[in-house]
Short mmCIF file of C-alpha atoms in Angstrom, two decimals:
data_model
loop_
_atom_site.label_atom_id
_atom_site.label_comp_id
_atom_site.label_asym_id
_atom_site.label_seq_id
_atom_site.Cartn_x
_atom_site.Cartn_y
_atom_site.Cartn_z
CA UNK A 1 15.33 14.56 40.22
CA UNK A 2 14.74 11.18 38.68
CA UNK A 3 17.71 8.88 38.31
CA UNK A 4 18.45 6.88 35.18
CA UNK A 5 16.80 3.73 36.59
CA UNK A 6 13.68 5.35 37.98
CA UNK A 7 10.41 4.57 36.16
CA UNK A 8 9.97 8.26 35.37
CA UNK A 9 13.12 8.26 33.29
CA UNK A 10 11.66 5.86 30.75
CA UNK A 11 11.17 7.27 27.23
CA UNK A 12 7.72 8.76 26.91
CA UNK A 13 7.12 8.08 23.23
CA UNK A 14 4.12 5.73 22.69
CA UNK A 15 6.09 3.10 20.73
CA UNK A 16 6.49 -0.51 21.83
CA UNK A 17 8.60 -0.66 24.94
CA UNK A 18 9.93 -3.86 26.49
CA UNK A 19 7.35 -3.92 29.28
CA UNK A 20 4.31 -3.64 27.03
CA UNK A 21 5.70 -6.25 24.64
CA UNK A 22 6.17 -8.66 27.54
CA UNK A 23 2.72 -7.93 28.91
CA UNK A 24 1.15 -8.50 25.52
CA UNK A 25 3.05 -11.77 25.03
CA UNK A 26 1.98 -13.02 28.45
CA UNK A 27 -1.63 -12.21 27.71
CA UNK A 28 -1.33 -14.01 24.39
CA UNK A 29 0.07 -17.10 26.09
CA UNK A 30 -2.75 -17.10 28.60
CA UNK A 31 -5.33 -16.90 25.82
CA UNK A 32 -3.59 -19.71 23.93
CA UNK A 33 -3.53 -21.89 27.04
CA UNK A 34 -7.27 -21.60 27.56
CA UNK A 35 -9.24 -24.49 26.11
CA UNK A 36 -10.88 -23.60 22.82
CA UNK A 37 -14.24 -24.97 23.93
CA UNK A 38 -16.42 -23.48 26.61
CA UNK A 39 -15.83 -24.98 30.03
CA UNK A 40 -19.21 -26.69 30.21
CA UNK A 41 -19.46 -27.80 26.58
CA UNK A 42 -17.74 -31.09 25.70
CA UNK A 43 -16.22 -31.49 22.25
CA UNK A 44 -18.44 -33.25 19.68
CA UNK A 45 -16.36 -36.46 19.86
CA UNK A 46 -16.54 -36.51 23.63
CA UNK A 47 -20.25 -35.70 23.61
CA UNK A 48 -20.73 -38.69 21.32
CA UNK A 49 -18.77 -40.95 23.67
CA UNK A 50 -20.86 -39.75 26.60
CA UNK A 51 -24.13 -40.15 24.70
CA UNK A 52 -23.17 -43.73 23.79
CA UNK A 53 -22.80 -44.82 27.41
CA UNK A 54 -25.78 -42.83 28.71
CA UNK A 55 -27.97 -43.98 25.80
CA UNK A 56 -28.56 -40.41 24.67
CA UNK A 57 -29.27 -38.79 28.00
CA UNK A 58 -27.37 -35.60 28.80
CA UNK A 59 -25.68 -35.92 32.21
CA UNK A 60 -26.00 -33.20 34.79
CA UNK A 61 -22.81 -31.51 36.02
CA UNK A 62 -23.27 -31.93 39.76
CA UNK A 63 -22.55 -34.06 42.82
CA UNK A 64 -19.50 -35.80 41.37
CA UNK A 65 -15.83 -35.08 42.07
CA UNK A 66 -12.93 -36.29 39.98
CA UNK A 67 -9.66 -36.09 41.86
CA UNK A 68 -6.82 -36.38 39.36
CA UNK A 69 -3.59 -34.39 39.05
CA UNK A 70 -3.68 -31.53 36.53
CA UNK A 71 -0.08 -32.18 35.50
CA UNK A 72 1.00 -35.80 35.10
CA UNK A 73 4.69 -36.68 34.80
CA UNK A 74 4.08 -40.24 33.66
CA UNK A 75 0.94 -41.20 31.78
CA UNK A 76 1.51 -44.89 32.45
CA UNK A 77 0.05 -44.68 35.93
CA UNK A 78 -2.17 -41.81 36.99
CA UNK A 79 -3.81 -41.89 40.42
CA UNK A 80 -7.50 -41.10 40.11
CA UNK A 81 -10.25 -40.92 42.70
CA UNK A 82 -13.93 -40.40 42.00
CA UNK A 83 -16.50 -39.45 44.61
CA UNK A 84 -20.23 -39.14 43.98
CA UNK A 85 -22.50 -37.53 46.58
CA UNK A 86 -25.15 -40.15 47.14
CA UNK A 87 -26.99 -41.62 50.10
CA UNK A 88 -26.25 -45.12 48.71
CA UNK A 89 -29.58 -46.53 49.87
CA UNK A 90 -31.71 -49.09 48.08
CA UNK A 91 -33.84 -46.29 46.62
CA UNK A 92 -31.09 -43.82 45.80
CA UNK A 93 -27.66 -45.09 44.87
CA UNK A 94 -25.01 -44.93 42.18
CA UNK A 95 -25.24 -47.84 39.74
CA UNK A 96 -21.95 -47.35 38.03
CA UNK A 97 -19.16 -44.88 37.36
CA UNK A 98 -17.54 -44.82 33.93
CA UNK A 99 -14.21 -43.20 33.04
CA UNK A 100 -13.50 -41.83 29.55
CA UNK A 101 -10.21 -40.57 28.12
CA UNK A 102 -11.12 -39.05 24.75
CA UNK A 103 -7.61 -39.28 23.24
CA UNK A 104 -6.71 -42.81 24.36
CA UNK A 105 -6.71 -45.47 21.60
CA UNK A 106 -9.62 -47.03 23.51
CA UNK A 107 -11.43 -44.14 25.19
CA UNK A 108 -13.40 -46.30 27.62
CA UNK A 109 -11.00 -46.90 30.46
CA UNK A 110 -12.96 -48.53 33.25
CA UNK A 111 -16.41 -48.94 34.71
CA UNK A 112 -17.07 -49.45 38.42
CA UNK A 113 -20.34 -51.17 39.28
CA UNK A 114 -21.56 -50.20 42.74
CA UNK A 115 -24.65 -50.86 44.75
CA UNK A 116 -26.36 -49.83 47.97
CA UNK A 117 -24.01 -52.08 49.93
CA UNK A 118 -21.02 -49.96 48.97
CA UNK A 119 -22.01 -47.48 51.70
CA UNK A 120 -20.23 -44.67 49.91
CA UNK A 121 -19.79 -43.98 46.20
CA UNK A 122 -16.05 -43.54 46.26
CA UNK A 123 -13.58 -45.46 44.09
CA UNK A 124 -9.95 -45.01 43.13
CA UNK A 125 -7.69 -46.57 40.55
CA UNK A 126 -4.59 -45.98 38.43
CA UNK A 127 -5.07 -45.06 34.77
CA UNK A 128 -3.07 -44.94 31.57
CA UNK A 129 -3.25 -41.70 29.61
CA UNK A 130 -1.92 -41.56 26.06
CA UNK A 131 -1.88 -37.77 25.70
CA UNK A 132 -2.79 -34.48 27.32
CA UNK A 133 -6.55 -34.50 27.26
CA UNK A 134 -9.83 -34.23 29.12
CA UNK A 135 -10.71 -37.12 31.42
CA UNK A 136 -14.44 -37.50 32.02
CA UNK A 137 -16.26 -39.41 34.74
CA UNK A 138 -19.93 -40.28 34.20
CA UNK A 139 -22.03 -41.84 36.94
CA UNK A 140 -25.40 -43.53 36.50
CA UNK A 141 -27.87 -43.06 39.34
CA UNK A 142 -30.51 -45.56 40.38
CA UNK A 143 -33.25 -43.02 39.60
CA UNK A 144 -32.29 -43.13 35.91
CA UNK A 145 -30.31 -39.90 35.81
CA UNK A 146 -26.65 -39.36 35.05
CA UNK A 147 -24.06 -37.00 36.49
CA UNK A 148 -20.68 -36.15 35.04
CA UNK A 149 -17.56 -34.12 35.59
CA UNK A 150 -14.31 -33.71 33.71
CA UNK A 151 -10.75 -32.52 34.22
CA UNK A 152 -8.11 -31.26 31.81
CA UNK A 153 -4.87 -33.16 32.25
CA UNK A 154 -1.42 -32.31 30.90
CA UNK A 155 0.63 -35.49 30.37
CA UNK A 156 4.42 -35.10 30.09
CA UNK A 157 5.30 -38.70 29.24
CA UNK A 158 2.58 -40.46 27.29
CA UNK A 159 1.61 -44.05 27.79
CA UNK A 160 1.68 -46.13 24.57
CA UNK A 161 4.74 -44.35 23.12
CA UNK A 162 6.63 -47.55 22.25
CA UNK A 163 5.50 -47.92 18.66
CA UNK A 164 2.57 -50.21 19.14
CA UNK B 1 5.67 -61.89 35.79
CA UNK B 2 3.14 -63.88 37.68
CA UNK B 3 -0.12 -62.64 39.09
CA UNK B 4 -0.12 -61.48 42.66
CA UNK B 5 -2.45 -59.34 44.70
CA UNK B 6 -2.16 -57.41 47.92
CA UNK B 7 -5.44 -56.68 49.65
CA UNK B 8 -5.46 -54.03 52.36
CA UNK B 9 -8.51 -53.79 54.58
CA UNK B 10 -9.29 -53.84 58.28
CA UNK B 11 -9.50 -57.33 59.80
CA UNK B 12 -12.46 -56.38 61.93
CA UNK B 13 -15.16 -53.75 61.88
CA UNK B 14 -18.31 -52.78 63.70
CA UNK B 15 -21.60 -53.69 62.02
CA UNK B 16 -22.70 -50.91 59.70
CA UNK B 17 -19.26 -49.36 59.46
CA UNK B 18 -18.09 -48.41 55.97
CA UNK B 19 -14.64 -49.76 55.25
CA UNK B 20 -12.30 -48.99 52.42
CA UNK B 21 -10.75 -51.94 50.62
CA UNK B 22 -7.57 -51.34 48.64
CA UNK B 23 -6.36 -53.88 46.14
CA UNK B 24 -2.97 -53.70 44.49
CA UNK B 25 -2.43 -56.28 41.77
CA UNK B 26 0.74 -57.33 40.04
CA UNK B 27 -0.06 -57.82 36.38
CA UNK B 28 1.55 -56.40 33.19
CA UNK B 29 -1.86 -55.45 31.70
CA UNK B 30 -0.40 -55.93 28.22
CA UNK B 31 -2.55 -53.79 25.91
CA UNK B 32 -1.41 -55.76 22.84
CA UNK B 33 -0.86 -54.53 19.31
CA UNK B 34 2.94 -54.42 19.51
CA UNK B 35 4.93 -56.24 16.85
CA UNK B 36 6.00 -59.71 17.93
CA UNK B 37 9.00 -59.63 15.53
CA UNK B 38 7.57 -62.28 13.22
CA UNK B 39 5.14 -60.13 11.28
CA UNK B 40 2.27 -60.50 13.71
CA UNK B 41 1.07 -58.53 16.67
CA UNK B 42 0.98 -59.40 20.34
CA UNK B 43 -2.57 -60.14 21.54
CA UNK B 44 -4.12 -58.08 24.30
CA UNK B 45 -3.77 -59.68 27.70
CA UNK B 46 -5.21 -57.66 30.53
CA UNK B 47 -7.27 -58.34 33.59
CA UNK B 48 -10.65 -57.32 32.27
CA UNK B 49 -12.77 -57.72 35.38
CA UNK B 50 -12.47 -57.62 39.15
CA UNK B 51 -15.40 -58.68 41.29
CA UNK B 52 -15.78 -58.66 45.07
CA UNK B 53 -18.37 -60.90 46.70
CA UNK B 54 -19.27 -60.46 50.35
CA UNK B 55 -22.03 -62.09 52.41
CA UNK B 56 -23.74 -63.67 49.45
CA UNK B 57 -23.80 -60.69 47.11
CA UNK B 58 -21.51 -59.13 44.61
CA UNK B 59 -20.72 -55.79 46.24
CA UNK B 60 -18.31 -54.43 43.65
CA UNK B 61 -17.38 -55.08 40.06
CA UNK B 62 -14.89 -53.23 37.92
CA UNK B 63 -14.69 -53.68 34.17
CA UNK B 64 -11.20 -52.78 33.05
CA UNK B 65 -9.98 -51.90 29.58
CA UNK B 66 -6.56 -50.95 28.27
CA UNK B 67 -6.85 -47.55 29.96
CA UNK B 68 -6.08 -49.09 33.35
CA UNK B 69 -2.42 -49.00 34.32
CA UNK B 70 -0.13 -51.99 34.62
CA UNK B 71 -0.09 -53.29 38.19
CA UNK B 72 -3.48 -51.70 38.79
CA UNK B 73 -4.51 -50.25 42.11
CA UNK B 74 -8.21 -50.25 42.94
CA UNK B 75 -9.96 -48.89 46.00
CA UNK B 76 -13.64 -49.19 46.88
CA UNK B 77 -15.87 -49.25 49.94
CA UNK B 78 -18.34 -51.65 51.46
CA UNK B 79 -20.53 -51.67 54.55
CA UNK B 80 -19.74 -54.30 57.16
CA UNK B 81 -22.78 -56.56 57.56
CA UNK B 82 -21.63 -60.00 58.73
CA UNK B 83 -18.51 -61.91 59.62
CA UNK B 84 -17.30 -63.71 56.56
CA UNK B 85 -14.96 -63.91 53.64
CA UNK B 86 -14.74 -61.25 50.98
CA UNK B 87 -13.90 -63.06 47.77
CA UNK B 88 -12.01 -61.22 45.06
CA UNK B 89 -11.96 -62.68 41.59
CA UNK B 90 -10.07 -61.38 38.59
CA UNK B 91 -10.78 -62.49 35.05
CA UNK B 92 -7.97 -62.32 32.53
CA UNK B 93 -8.19 -62.17 28.73
CA UNK B 94 -8.20 -65.78 27.58
CA UNK B 95 -10.44 -66.93 30.40
CA UNK B 96 -8.02 -67.49 33.27
CA UNK B 97 -9.32 -66.44 36.67
CA UNK B 98 -7.51 -65.66 39.90
CA UNK B 99 -9.19 -65.73 43.29
CA UNK B 100 -8.17 -64.36 46.66
CA UNK B 101 -10.16 -64.19 49.87
CA UNK B 102 -9.89 -61.92 52.85
CA UNK B 103 -11.59 -62.48 56.20
CA UNK B 104 -13.63 -59.75 57.84
CA UNK B 105 -14.78 -60.13 61.44
CA UNK B 106 -17.80 -58.00 62.29
CA UNK B 107 -18.40 -57.16 65.92
#
């Protein structure tokens, strides 16, 4: 009938077997890895940083893409590209794009000022990240609105680790 | 380590074409705050601004803080409007400025 290694030969008592322990541990790890906050709700500190640069306005989560690696080996130089969907005309263009790293010693990293002559609202740069954190990009539109997006980054080697 | 910049962009473009300009700068971007060994701290010395001027207007400006990497790379776009120089100017903490120009021929 069933051999010693077949699944049917496993003990049938309802105690903790190896497989269920492993499954439970994996599920636990997955839950622990999920960010504590809801995906669309920035932390209070980050919300404050965003409100400071948008002068209180709440940015919309749309039309902006932040291209940044999810796992960074070296936080001293992180390739980042930001693209905002915009016609870039005199009437409708992106005024600026601001990058925030909430856990850097100075969270404001850079601001790109663009105008209708840019043709396309696309910029790229290299950043320094001090820790694993959420990087946020906020763009100001000529109509007075703001759009934002963010990305969770895991940094293996932090920038700013040499005392300082 | 002295300042140097490498600007990569097409030498010529058709009018109305959007071109990508890539700028790689050699600069330590010293964020400051480290001990100088004599009880003080090293002052911050970074490039804090890059501007690009083309055909009479400033077409791009980037304000940089300590969150920008050493030897920063920057890429941006502009629409070709007229044959002329694109002037790049960096401003360093302490007031020093560095300027480079790159010629664009518009056909």
